[in-house]
PDB file of C-alpha atoms in Angstrom:
ATOM      1  CA  ASN A   1    -141.530  51.073  52.503  1.00  0.00           C
ATOM      2  CA  GLY A   2    -140.457  54.706  52.663  1.00  0.00           C
ATOM      3  CA  LEU A   3    -143.754  56.129  53.882  1.00  0.00           C
ATOM      4  CA  GLU A   4    -143.918  57.719  57.314  1.00  0.00           C
ATOM      5  CA  TYR A   5    -146.635  59.087  59.558  1.00  0.00           C
ATOM      6  CA  LEU A   6    -146.786  62.861  59.854  1.00  0.00           C
ATOM      7  CA  SER A   7    -146.869  64.701  63.132  1.00  0.00           C
ATOM      8  CA  GLU A   8    -146.534  68.299  64.207  1.00  0.00           C
ATOM      9  CA  THR A   9    -143.187  67.514  65.835  1.00  0.00           C
ATOM     10  CA  ASP A  10    -141.802  65.568  62.912  1.00  0.00           C
ATOM     11  CA  ASN A  11    -138.543  67.200  61.823  1.00  0.00           C
ATOM     12  CA  SER A  12    -137.367  64.368  59.597  1.00  0.00           C
ATOM     13  CA  ASN A  13    -135.458  65.353  56.478  1.00  0.00           C
ATOM     14  CA  LYS A  14    -136.121  62.034  54.768  1.00  0.00           C
ATOM     15  CA  ALA A  15    -137.386  62.295  51.196  1.00  0.00           C
ATOM     16  CA  PRO A  16    -138.211  59.867  48.359  1.00  0.00           C
ATOM     17  CA  LEU A  17    -135.273  58.850  46.225  1.00  0.00           C
ATOM     18  CA  ALA A  18    -137.081  60.165  43.151  1.00  0.00           C
ATOM     19  CA  LEU A  19    -136.983  63.689  44.520  1.00  0.00           C
ATOM     20  CA  LEU A  20    -134.012  65.986  44.168  1.00  0.00           C
ATOM     21  CA  GLU A  21    -133.191  69.268  45.815  1.00  0.00           C
ATOM     22  CA  ALA A  22    -134.908  72.245  44.231  1.00  0.00           C
ATOM     23  CA  SER A  23    -132.778  74.984  42.800  1.00  0.00           C
ATOM     24  CA  SER A  24    -133.545  78.564  43.758  1.00  0.00           C
ATOM     25  CA  SER A  25    -132.540  79.586  40.237  1.00  0.00           C
ATOM     26  CA  GLN A  26    -135.626  78.023  38.625  1.00  0.00           C
ATOM     27  CA  PRO A  27    -138.709  79.506  40.325  1.00  0.00           C
ATOM     28  CA  ASP A  28    -140.341  80.270  36.979  1.00  0.00           C
ATOM     29  CA  TYR A  29    -140.438  76.575  36.086  1.00  0.00           C
ATOM     30  CA  LYS A  30    -143.631  76.233  38.090  1.00  0.00           C
ATOM     31  CA  SER A  31    -145.511  78.320  35.538  1.00  0.00           C
ATOM     32  CA  TYR A  32    -146.499  76.984  32.137  1.00  0.00           C
ATOM     33  CA  PRO A  33    -144.984  79.908  30.162  1.00  0.00           C
ATOM     34  CA  GLY A  34    -141.738  79.543  32.125  1.00  0.00           C
ATOM     35  CA  ARG A  35    -141.514  75.832  31.346  1.00  0.00           C
ATOM     36  CA  LEU A  36    -142.428  76.319  27.716  1.00  0.00           C
ATOM     37  CA  ARG A  37    -139.616  78.817  27.243  1.00  0.00           C
ATOM     38  CA  THR A  38    -137.057  76.124  28.142  1.00  0.00           C
ATOM     39  CA  PHE A  39    -138.044  74.151  25.010  1.00  0.00           C
ATOM     40  CA  ALA A  40    -136.534  76.692  22.570  1.00  0.00           C
ATOM     41  CA  ASN A  41    -134.048  74.055  21.369  1.00  0.00           C
ATOM     42  CA  TRP A  42    -136.242  70.988  21.804  1.00  0.00           C
ATOM     43  CA  PRO A  43    -134.886  68.317  19.401  1.00  0.00           C
ATOM     44  CA  ASN A  44    -137.540  65.578  19.602  1.00  0.00           C
ATOM     45  CA  ARG A  45    -140.283  65.973  16.996  1.00  0.00           C
ATOM     46  CA  GLU A  46    -142.056  62.830  18.186  1.00  0.00           C
ATOM     47  CA  ILE A  47    -143.815  64.758  20.926  1.00  0.00           C
ATOM     48  CA  ALA A  48    -144.893  68.402  21.200  1.00  0.00           C
ATOM     49  CA  LYS A  49    -143.122  70.655  23.661  1.00  0.00           C
ATOM     50  CA  GLU A  50    -146.472  72.182  24.637  1.00  0.00           C
ATOM     51  CA  VAL A  51    -147.726  68.791  25.793  1.00  0.00           C
ATOM     52  CA  LEU A  52    -144.654  68.250  27.952  1.00  0.00           C
ATOM     53  CA  ALA A  53    -144.845  71.726  29.462  1.00  0.00           C
ATOM     54  CA  LYS A  54    -148.524  71.265  30.301  1.00  0.00           C
ATOM     55  CA  ALA A  55    -147.621  67.996  32.054  1.00  0.00           C
ATOM     56  CA  GLY A  56    -145.352  69.932  34.431  1.00  0.00           C
ATOM     57  CA  PHE A  57    -142.022  69.318  32.679  1.00  0.00           C
ATOM     58  CA  TYR A  58    -139.288  71.706  31.612  1.00  0.00           C
ATOM     59  CA  TYR A  59    -136.438  70.916  29.194  1.00  0.00           C
ATOM     60  CA  LYS A  60    -132.935  70.379  30.602  1.00  0.00           C
ATOM     61  CA  ASN A  61    -131.182  71.119  27.297  1.00  0.00           C
ATOM     62  CA  GLU A  62    -129.727  67.636  27.175  1.00  0.00           C
ATOM     63  CA  SER A  63    -130.920  65.026  24.661  1.00  0.00           C
ATOM     64  CA  ASP A  64    -134.710  64.882  25.210  1.00  0.00           C
ATOM     65  CA  ILE A  65    -134.526  64.848  29.009  1.00  0.00           C
ATOM     66  CA  VAL A  66    -137.238  66.761  30.817  1.00  0.00           C
ATOM     67  CA  GLN A  67    -137.761  67.268  34.530  1.00  0.00           C
ATOM     68  CA  CYS A  68    -140.799  68.028  36.670  1.00  0.00           C
ATOM     69  CA  ALA A  69    -140.710  71.461  38.276  1.00  0.00           C
ATOM     70  CA  TYR A  70    -142.447  70.094  41.376  1.00  0.00           C
ATOM     71  CA  CYS A  71    -141.193  66.580  42.195  1.00  0.00           C
ATOM     72  CA  TYR A  72    -138.025  66.707  40.013  1.00  0.00           C
ATOM     73  CA  ILE A  73    -138.651  63.312  38.407  1.00  0.00           C
ATOM     74  CA  GLU A  74    -137.039  63.017  34.944  1.00  0.00           C
ATOM     75  CA  GLY A  75    -138.368  61.600  31.705  1.00  0.00           C
ATOM     76  CA  TYR A  76    -136.655  60.910  28.387  1.00  0.00           C
ATOM     77  CA  HIS A  77    -136.642  58.799  25.201  1.00  0.00           C
ATOM     78  CA  TRP A  78    -140.067  60.147  24.246  1.00  0.00           C
ATOM     79  CA  VAL A  79    -141.844  58.514  21.303  1.00  0.00           C
ATOM     80  CA  ALA A  80    -145.007  59.226  19.340  1.00  0.00           C
ATOM     81  CA  GLY A  81    -148.105  58.263  21.304  1.00  0.00           C
ATOM     82  CA  ASP A  82    -146.628  58.915  24.756  1.00  0.00           C
ATOM     83  CA  ASP A  83    -148.902  60.629  27.264  1.00  0.00           C
ATOM     84  CA  PRO A  84    -146.597  62.770  29.451  1.00  0.00           C
ATOM     85  CA  LEU A  85    -149.265  63.595  32.039  1.00  0.00           C
ATOM     86  CA  LYS A  86    -150.271  59.943  32.422  1.00  0.00           C
ATOM     87  CA  ASP A  87    -146.634  58.891  32.629  1.00  0.00           C
ATOM     88  CA  HIS A  88    -145.991  61.623  35.176  1.00  0.00           C
ATOM     89  CA  ARG A  89    -148.758  60.279  37.398  1.00  0.00           C
ATOM     90  CA  THR A  90    -147.413  56.745  37.054  1.00  0.00           C
ATOM     91  CA  TRP A  91    -143.816  57.637  37.838  1.00  0.00           C
ATOM     92  CA  SER A  92    -144.548  60.053  40.665  1.00  0.00           C
ATOM     93  CA  PRO A  93    -148.073  59.549  42.060  1.00  0.00           C
ATOM     94  CA  ALA A  94    -147.410  61.855  45.018  1.00  0.00           C
ATOM     95  CA  CYS A  95    -146.292  64.789  42.886  1.00  0.00           C
ATOM     96  CA  PRO A  96    -148.319  67.918  43.731  1.00  0.00           C
ATOM     97  CA  PHE A  97    -148.716  68.591  40.003  1.00  0.00           C
ATOM     98  CA  THR A  98    -150.463  65.240  39.418  1.00  0.00           C
ATOM     99  CA  PRO A  99    -152.756  64.886  42.439  1.00  0.00           C
ATOM    100  CA  GLN A 100    -155.672  62.999  40.911  1.00  0.00           C
ATOM    101  CA  GLU A 101    -154.745  59.520  42.136  1.00  0.00           C
ATOM    102  CA  LEU A 102    -154.054  60.832  45.635  1.00  0.00           C
ATOM    103  CA  ALA A 103    -157.262  62.849  45.634  1.00  0.00           C
ATOM    104  CA  ASP A 104    -159.265  59.792  44.598  1.00  0.00           C
ATOM    105  CA  ALA A 105    -157.807  57.960  47.607  1.00  0.00           C
ATOM    106  CA  GLY A 106    -158.904  60.759  49.929  1.00  0.00           C
ATOM    107  CA  PHE A 107    -155.611  62.638  50.305  1.00  0.00           C
ATOM    108  CA  TYR A 108    -154.904  66.307  49.793  1.00  0.00           C
ATOM    109  CA  TYR A 109    -151.559  68.072  49.525  1.00  0.00           C
ATOM    110  CA  LEU A 110    -150.242  70.008  52.544  1.00  0.00           C
ATOM    111  CA  GLY A 111    -147.968  72.235  50.490  1.00  0.00           C
ATOM    112  CA  THR A 112    -144.693  70.944  51.921  1.00  0.00           C
ATOM    113  CA  GLY A 113    -142.547  68.291  50.249  1.00  0.00           C
ATOM    114  CA  ASP A 114    -144.834  65.392  49.367  1.00  0.00           C
ATOM    115  CA  GLN A 115    -146.815  65.500  52.612  1.00  0.00           C
ATOM    116  CA  THR A 116    -150.467  64.494  52.259  1.00  0.00           C
ATOM    117  CA  ILE A 117    -153.374  64.018  54.652  1.00  0.00           C
ATOM    118  CA  CYS A 118    -156.721  62.229  54.419  1.00  0.00           C
ATOM    119  CA  PHE A 119    -159.701  64.604  54.453  1.00  0.00           C
ATOM    120  CA  HIS A 120    -161.792  62.054  56.391  1.00  0.00           C
ATOM    121  CA  CYS A 121    -159.648  60.289  59.003  1.00  0.00           C
ATOM    122  CA  GLY A 122    -156.884  62.901  59.242  1.00  0.00           C
ATOM    123  CA  GLY A 123    -154.161  60.328  58.662  1.00  0.00           C
ATOM    124  CA  GLY A 124    -151.017  61.787  57.103  1.00  0.00           C
ATOM    125  CA  LEU A 125    -148.384  60.168  54.902  1.00  0.00           C
ATOM    126  CA  LYS A 126    -145.191  61.404  53.311  1.00  0.00           C
ATOM    127  CA  ASP A 127    -142.030  60.102  51.587  1.00  0.00           C
ATOM    128  CA  TRP A 128    -144.015  58.439  48.829  1.00  0.00           C
ATOM    129  CA  GLU A 129    -142.091  56.061  46.587  1.00  0.00           C
ATOM    130  CA  GLN A 130    -142.477  55.608  42.860  1.00  0.00           C
ATOM    131  CA  ASN A 131    -144.555  52.408  42.914  1.00  0.00           C
ATOM    132  CA  ASP A 132    -146.707  53.222  45.946  1.00  0.00           C
ATOM    133  CA  SER A 133    -150.457  52.881  45.496  1.00  0.00           C
ATOM    134  CA  PRO A 134    -152.321  55.654  47.367  1.00  0.00           C
ATOM    135  CA  TRP A 135    -155.299  53.399  48.028  1.00  0.00           C
ATOM    136  CA  GLU A 136    -153.118  50.556  49.254  1.00  0.00           C
ATOM    137  CA  GLN A 137    -151.052  52.770  51.528  1.00  0.00           C
ATOM    138  CA  HIS A 138    -154.212  54.391  52.895  1.00  0.00           C
ATOM    139  CA  ALA A 139    -155.681  50.989  53.723  1.00  0.00           C
ATOM    140  CA  LEU A 140    -152.385  49.761  55.177  1.00  0.00           C
ATOM    141  CA  TRP A 141    -151.692  52.656  57.545  1.00  0.00           C
ATOM    142  CA  PHE A 142    -155.273  53.665  58.338  1.00  0.00           C
ATOM    143  CA  PRO A 143    -157.439  50.535  57.926  1.00  0.00           C
ATOM    144  CA  LYS A 144    -160.193  51.953  60.129  1.00  0.00           C
ATOM    145  CA  CYS A 145    -160.729  55.003  57.921  1.00  0.00           C
ATOM    146  CA  SER A 146    -164.418  55.037  56.988  1.00  0.00           C
ATOM    147  CA  TYR A 147    -163.689  56.541  53.576  1.00  0.00           C
ATOM    148  CA  VAL A 148    -161.423  53.632  52.622  1.00  0.00           C
ATOM    149  CA  TYR A 149    -163.946  51.173  54.028  1.00  0.00           C
ATOM    150  CA  LEU A 150    -166.797  52.654  52.017  1.00  0.00           C
ATOM    151  CA  MET A 151    -164.914  53.188  48.774  1.00  0.00           C
ATOM    152  CA  LYS A 152    -162.879  49.957  48.642  1.00  0.00           C
ATOM    153  CA  GLY A 153    -164.688  47.597  51.002  1.00  0.00           C
ATOM    154  CA  PRO A 154    -163.509  45.334  53.841  1.00  0.00           C
ATOM    155  CA  GLU A 155    -162.224  42.685  51.432  1.00  0.00           C
ATOM    156  CA  TYR A 156    -159.745  45.131  49.908  1.00  0.00           C
ATOM    157  CA  ILE A 157    -158.494  46.231  53.324  1.00  0.00           C
ATOM    158  CA  GLN A 158    -158.006  42.600  54.325  1.00  0.00           C
ATOM    159  CA  GLU A 159    -156.136  41.876  51.086  1.00  0.00           C
ATOM    160  CA  VAL A 160    -153.739  44.721  51.847  1.00  0.00           C
ATOM    161  CA  LYS A 161    -153.245  43.384  55.367  1.00  0.00           C
ATOM    162  CA  ASP A 162    -152.640  39.856  54.093  1.00  0.00           C
ATOM    163  CA  LYS A 163    -150.099  41.150  51.600  1.00  0.00           C
ATOM    164  CA  ARG A 164    -148.080  42.571  54.473  1.00  0.00           C
ATOM    165  CA  ASN A 165    -148.479  39.377  56.584  1.00  0.00           C
ATOM    166  CA  PRO A 166    -149.691  40.998  59.780  1.00  0.00           C
ATOM    167  CA  ARG A 167    -150.071  39.014  62.992  1.00  0.00           C
ATOM    168  CA  PRO A 168    -153.728  38.614  64.017  1.00  0.00           C
ATOM    169  CA  SER A 169    -154.622  40.047  67.409  1.00  0.00           C
ATOM    170  CA  ALA A 170    -157.569  39.701  69.771  1.00  0.00           C
ATOM    171  CA  SER A 171    -158.534  43.327  69.203  1.00  0.00           C
ATOM    172  CA  SER A 172    -158.495  43.011  65.417  1.00  0.00           C
ATOM    173  CA  SER A 173    -160.520  39.791  65.574  1.00  0.00           C
ATOM    174  CA  GLU A 174    -163.070  41.502  67.795  1.00  0.00           C
ATOM    175  CA  SER A 175    -163.216  44.446  65.396  1.00  0.00           C
ATOM    176  CA  GLU A 176    -163.790  42.151  62.431  1.00  0.00           C
ATOM    177  CA  THR A 177    -166.590  40.393  64.337  1.00  0.00           C
ATOM    178  CA  LYS A 178    -168.282  43.727  64.982  1.00  0.00           C
ATOM    179  CA  GLU A 179    -167.920  44.717  61.330  1.00  0.00           C
ATOM    180  CA  SER A 180    -169.473  41.403  60.266  1.00  0.00           C
ATOM    181  CA  ALA A 181    -172.408  42.093  62.564  1.00  0.00           C
ATOM    182  CA  LYS A 182    -172.792  45.552  61.031  1.00  0.00           C
ATOM    183  CA  GLU A 183    -172.726  44.079  57.537  1.00  0.00           C
ATOM    184  CA  ALA A 184    -175.417  41.569  58.497  1.00  0.00           C
ATOM    185  CA  LYS A 185    -177.622  44.384  59.812  1.00  0.00           C
ATOM    186  CA  ALA A 186    -176.912  46.382  56.680  1.00  0.00           C
ATOM    187  CA  GLU A 187    -178.059  43.564  54.422  1.00  0.00           C
ATOM    188  CA  GLU A 188    -181.354  43.445  56.319  1.00  0.00           C
ATOM    189  CA  ALA A 189    -181.643  47.222  56.087  1.00  0.00           C
ATOM    190  CA  VAL A 190    -180.986  47.196  52.341  1.00  0.00           C
ATOM    191  CA  ALA A 191    -183.680  44.577  51.806  1.00  0.00           C
ATOM    192  CA  ALA A 192    -186.247  46.468  53.905  1.00  0.00           C
ATOM    193  CA  SER A 193    -185.432  49.865  52.397  1.00  0.00           C
ATOM    194  CA  SER A 194    -185.432  48.538  48.845  1.00  0.00           C
ATOM    195  CA  ALA A 195    -188.829  46.914  49.362  1.00  0.00           C
ATOM    196  CA  ASP A 196    -190.354  50.189  50.575  1.00  0.00           C
ATOM    197  CA  GLU A 197    -188.834  52.286  47.786  1.00  0.00           C
ATOM    198  CA  GLU A 198    -189.884  49.787  45.128  1.00  0.00           C
ATOM    199  CA  LYS A 199    -193.522  50.731  45.684  1.00  0.00           C
ATOM    200  CA  ASP A 200    -193.137  54.358  44.662  1.00  0.00           C
ATOM    201  CA  LYS A 201    -189.995  54.663  42.566  1.00  0.00           C
ATOM    202  CA  THR A 202    -188.655  53.084  39.429  1.00  0.00           C
ATOM    203  CA  GLY A 203    -185.384  52.641  37.573  1.00  0.00           C
ATOM    204  CA  GLU A 204    -182.839  55.414  37.656  1.00  0.00           C
ATOM    205  CA  GLU A 205    -184.800  57.615  40.083  1.00  0.00           C
ATOM    206  CA  LYS A 206    -184.786  54.876  42.706  1.00  0.00           C
ATOM    207  CA  THR A 207    -180.997  54.493  42.703  1.00  0.00           C
ATOM    208  CA  LEU A 208    -180.005  58.151  42.380  1.00  0.00           C
ATOM    209  CA  CYS A 209    -178.224  59.841  45.298  1.00  0.00           C
ATOM    210  CA  LYS A 210    -180.673  62.247  46.939  1.00  0.00           C
ATOM    211  CA  ILE A 211    -177.893  64.685  47.825  1.00  0.00           C
ATOM    212  CA  CYS A 212    -175.902  65.212  44.623  1.00  0.00           C
ATOM    213  CA  TYR A 213    -178.457  63.712  42.193  1.00  0.00           C
ATOM    214  CA  LYS A 214    -175.518  62.507  40.118  1.00  0.00           C
ATOM    215  CA  ASN A 215    -174.142  59.214  41.471  1.00  0.00           C
ATOM    216  CA  GLU A 216    -175.960  56.021  42.409  1.00  0.00           C
ATOM    217  CA  VAL A 217    -176.800  55.357  46.038  1.00  0.00           C
ATOM    218  CA  GLY A 218    -174.252  53.024  47.595  1.00  0.00           C
ATOM    219  CA  VAL A 219    -174.321  53.328  51.392  1.00  0.00           C
ATOM    220  CA  VAL A 220    -176.589  52.060  54.152  1.00  0.00           C
ATOM    221  CA  PHE A 221    -176.985  54.340  57.168  1.00  0.00           C
ATOM    222  CA  LEU A 222    -177.119  52.550  60.517  1.00  0.00           C
ATOM    223  CA  PRO A 223    -179.093  52.187  62.678  1.00  0.00           C
ATOM    224  CA  CYS A 224    -181.938  53.745  60.638  1.00  0.00           C
ATOM    225  CA  GLY A 225    -181.294  51.652  57.510  1.00  0.00           C
ATOM    226  CA  HIS A 226    -181.905  54.419  54.964  1.00  0.00           C
ATOM    227  CA  VAL A 227    -180.189  54.068  51.587  1.00  0.00           C
ATOM    228  CA  VAL A 228    -180.254  57.516  50.024  1.00  0.00           C
ATOM    229  CA  ALA A 229    -176.682  58.663  49.379  1.00  0.00           C
ATOM    230  CA  CYS A 230    -173.673  57.777  47.247  1.00  0.00           C
ATOM    231  CA  VAL A 231    -170.303  56.923  48.758  1.00  0.00           C
ATOM    232  CA  GLU A 232    -168.840  60.387  48.192  1.00  0.00           C
ATOM    233  CA  CYS A 233    -171.757  62.279  49.757  1.00  0.00           C
ATOM    234  CA  SER A 234    -172.186  59.891  52.682  1.00  0.00           C
ATOM    235  CA  SER A 235    -168.590  60.439  53.794  1.00  0.00           C
ATOM    236  CA  THR A 236    -169.449  64.061  54.660  1.00  0.00           C
ATOM    237  CA  LEU A 237    -172.558  63.301  56.742  1.00  0.00           C
ATOM    238  CA  LYS A 238    -172.890  62.768  60.480  1.00  0.00           C
ATOM    239  CA  ASN A 239    -176.687  62.443  60.482  1.00  0.00           C
ATOM    240  CA  CYS A 240    -179.062  60.595  58.173  1.00  0.00           C
ATOM    241  CA  ALA A 241    -180.250  62.906  55.408  1.00  0.00           C
ATOM    242  CA  ILE A 242    -183.809  61.527  55.754  1.00  0.00           C
ATOM    243  CA  CYS A 243    -184.592  61.014  59.457  1.00  0.00           C
ATOM    244  CA  ARG A 244    -181.707  63.104  60.878  1.00  0.00           C
ATOM    245  CA  LYS A 245    -180.705  60.351  63.308  1.00  0.00           C
ATOM    246  CA  PRO A 246    -176.986  60.341  64.232  1.00  0.00           C
ATOM    247  CA  LEU A 247    -175.048  57.786  62.193  1.00  0.00           C
ATOM    248  CA  GLU A 248    -173.465  55.029  64.248  1.00  0.00           C
ATOM    249  CA  ALA A 249    -172.056  53.291  61.185  1.00  0.00           C
ATOM    250  CA  THR A 250    -172.178  53.290  57.408  1.00  0.00           C
ATOM    251  CA  VAL A 251    -171.836  50.189  55.271  1.00  0.00           C
ATOM    252  CA  ARG A 252    -171.251  49.905  51.537  1.00  0.00           C
ATOM    253  CA  ALA A 253    -174.242  48.537  49.658  1.00  0.00           C
ATOM    254  CA  PHE A 254    -174.382  47.128  46.140  1.00  0.00           C
ATOM    255  CA  LEU A 255    -177.892  47.385  44.766  1.00  0.00           C
ATOM    256  CA  SER A 256    -178.988  45.423  41.713  1.00  0.00           C
TER     257      SER A 256
END
């Protein structure tokens, strides 16, 4: 597809088809009051102009056509019940104004065009297309990213690979064998850790992340085998939060 790796020497001018050139005459469109002022003659009573402006759109003074001040995607034919912000995210997932889906997949905005980079593996992607899935593209281009592995699991990464019909290689087969070995060790670690914790803890307390105290634990630390952190917190650690041993690997765990 239209995605490309980012590099410091990349001078490509390629951009998604959904994006248009910005006009220097509309700098105020990136502020809510500036966008709202464009709706003075808004003709469509099916949807409030305030809702559209808050979703990043300004009115083009033509029919009910609105345009994003950041990614320049257009929307029109609005009807009662439409959710402009949700539609915006669907049409233009890489838009800096609607970053939630990208953020969930580990990416943050670099401030130029639609360039994004993963906070964990450092992999960068740009030239996003309308139907791109941030998670899928992350798994496709950076399958060894630990954040993707922990959040989505090895099965998801393999599904993405299979969808693109990659050719198997000796190195990838060896890697998968190592991951299988890690998973086997993790299952043993989960069983041992769960048995020990069962003696002293019950219910919700037993499965609560000991770092954020908000999410459920979901990661096994190897080689120590401790299960004390959720996926989000574990991705920021280099040492076990309990025994302080350096982490050689982390494996997603699903505790019942």
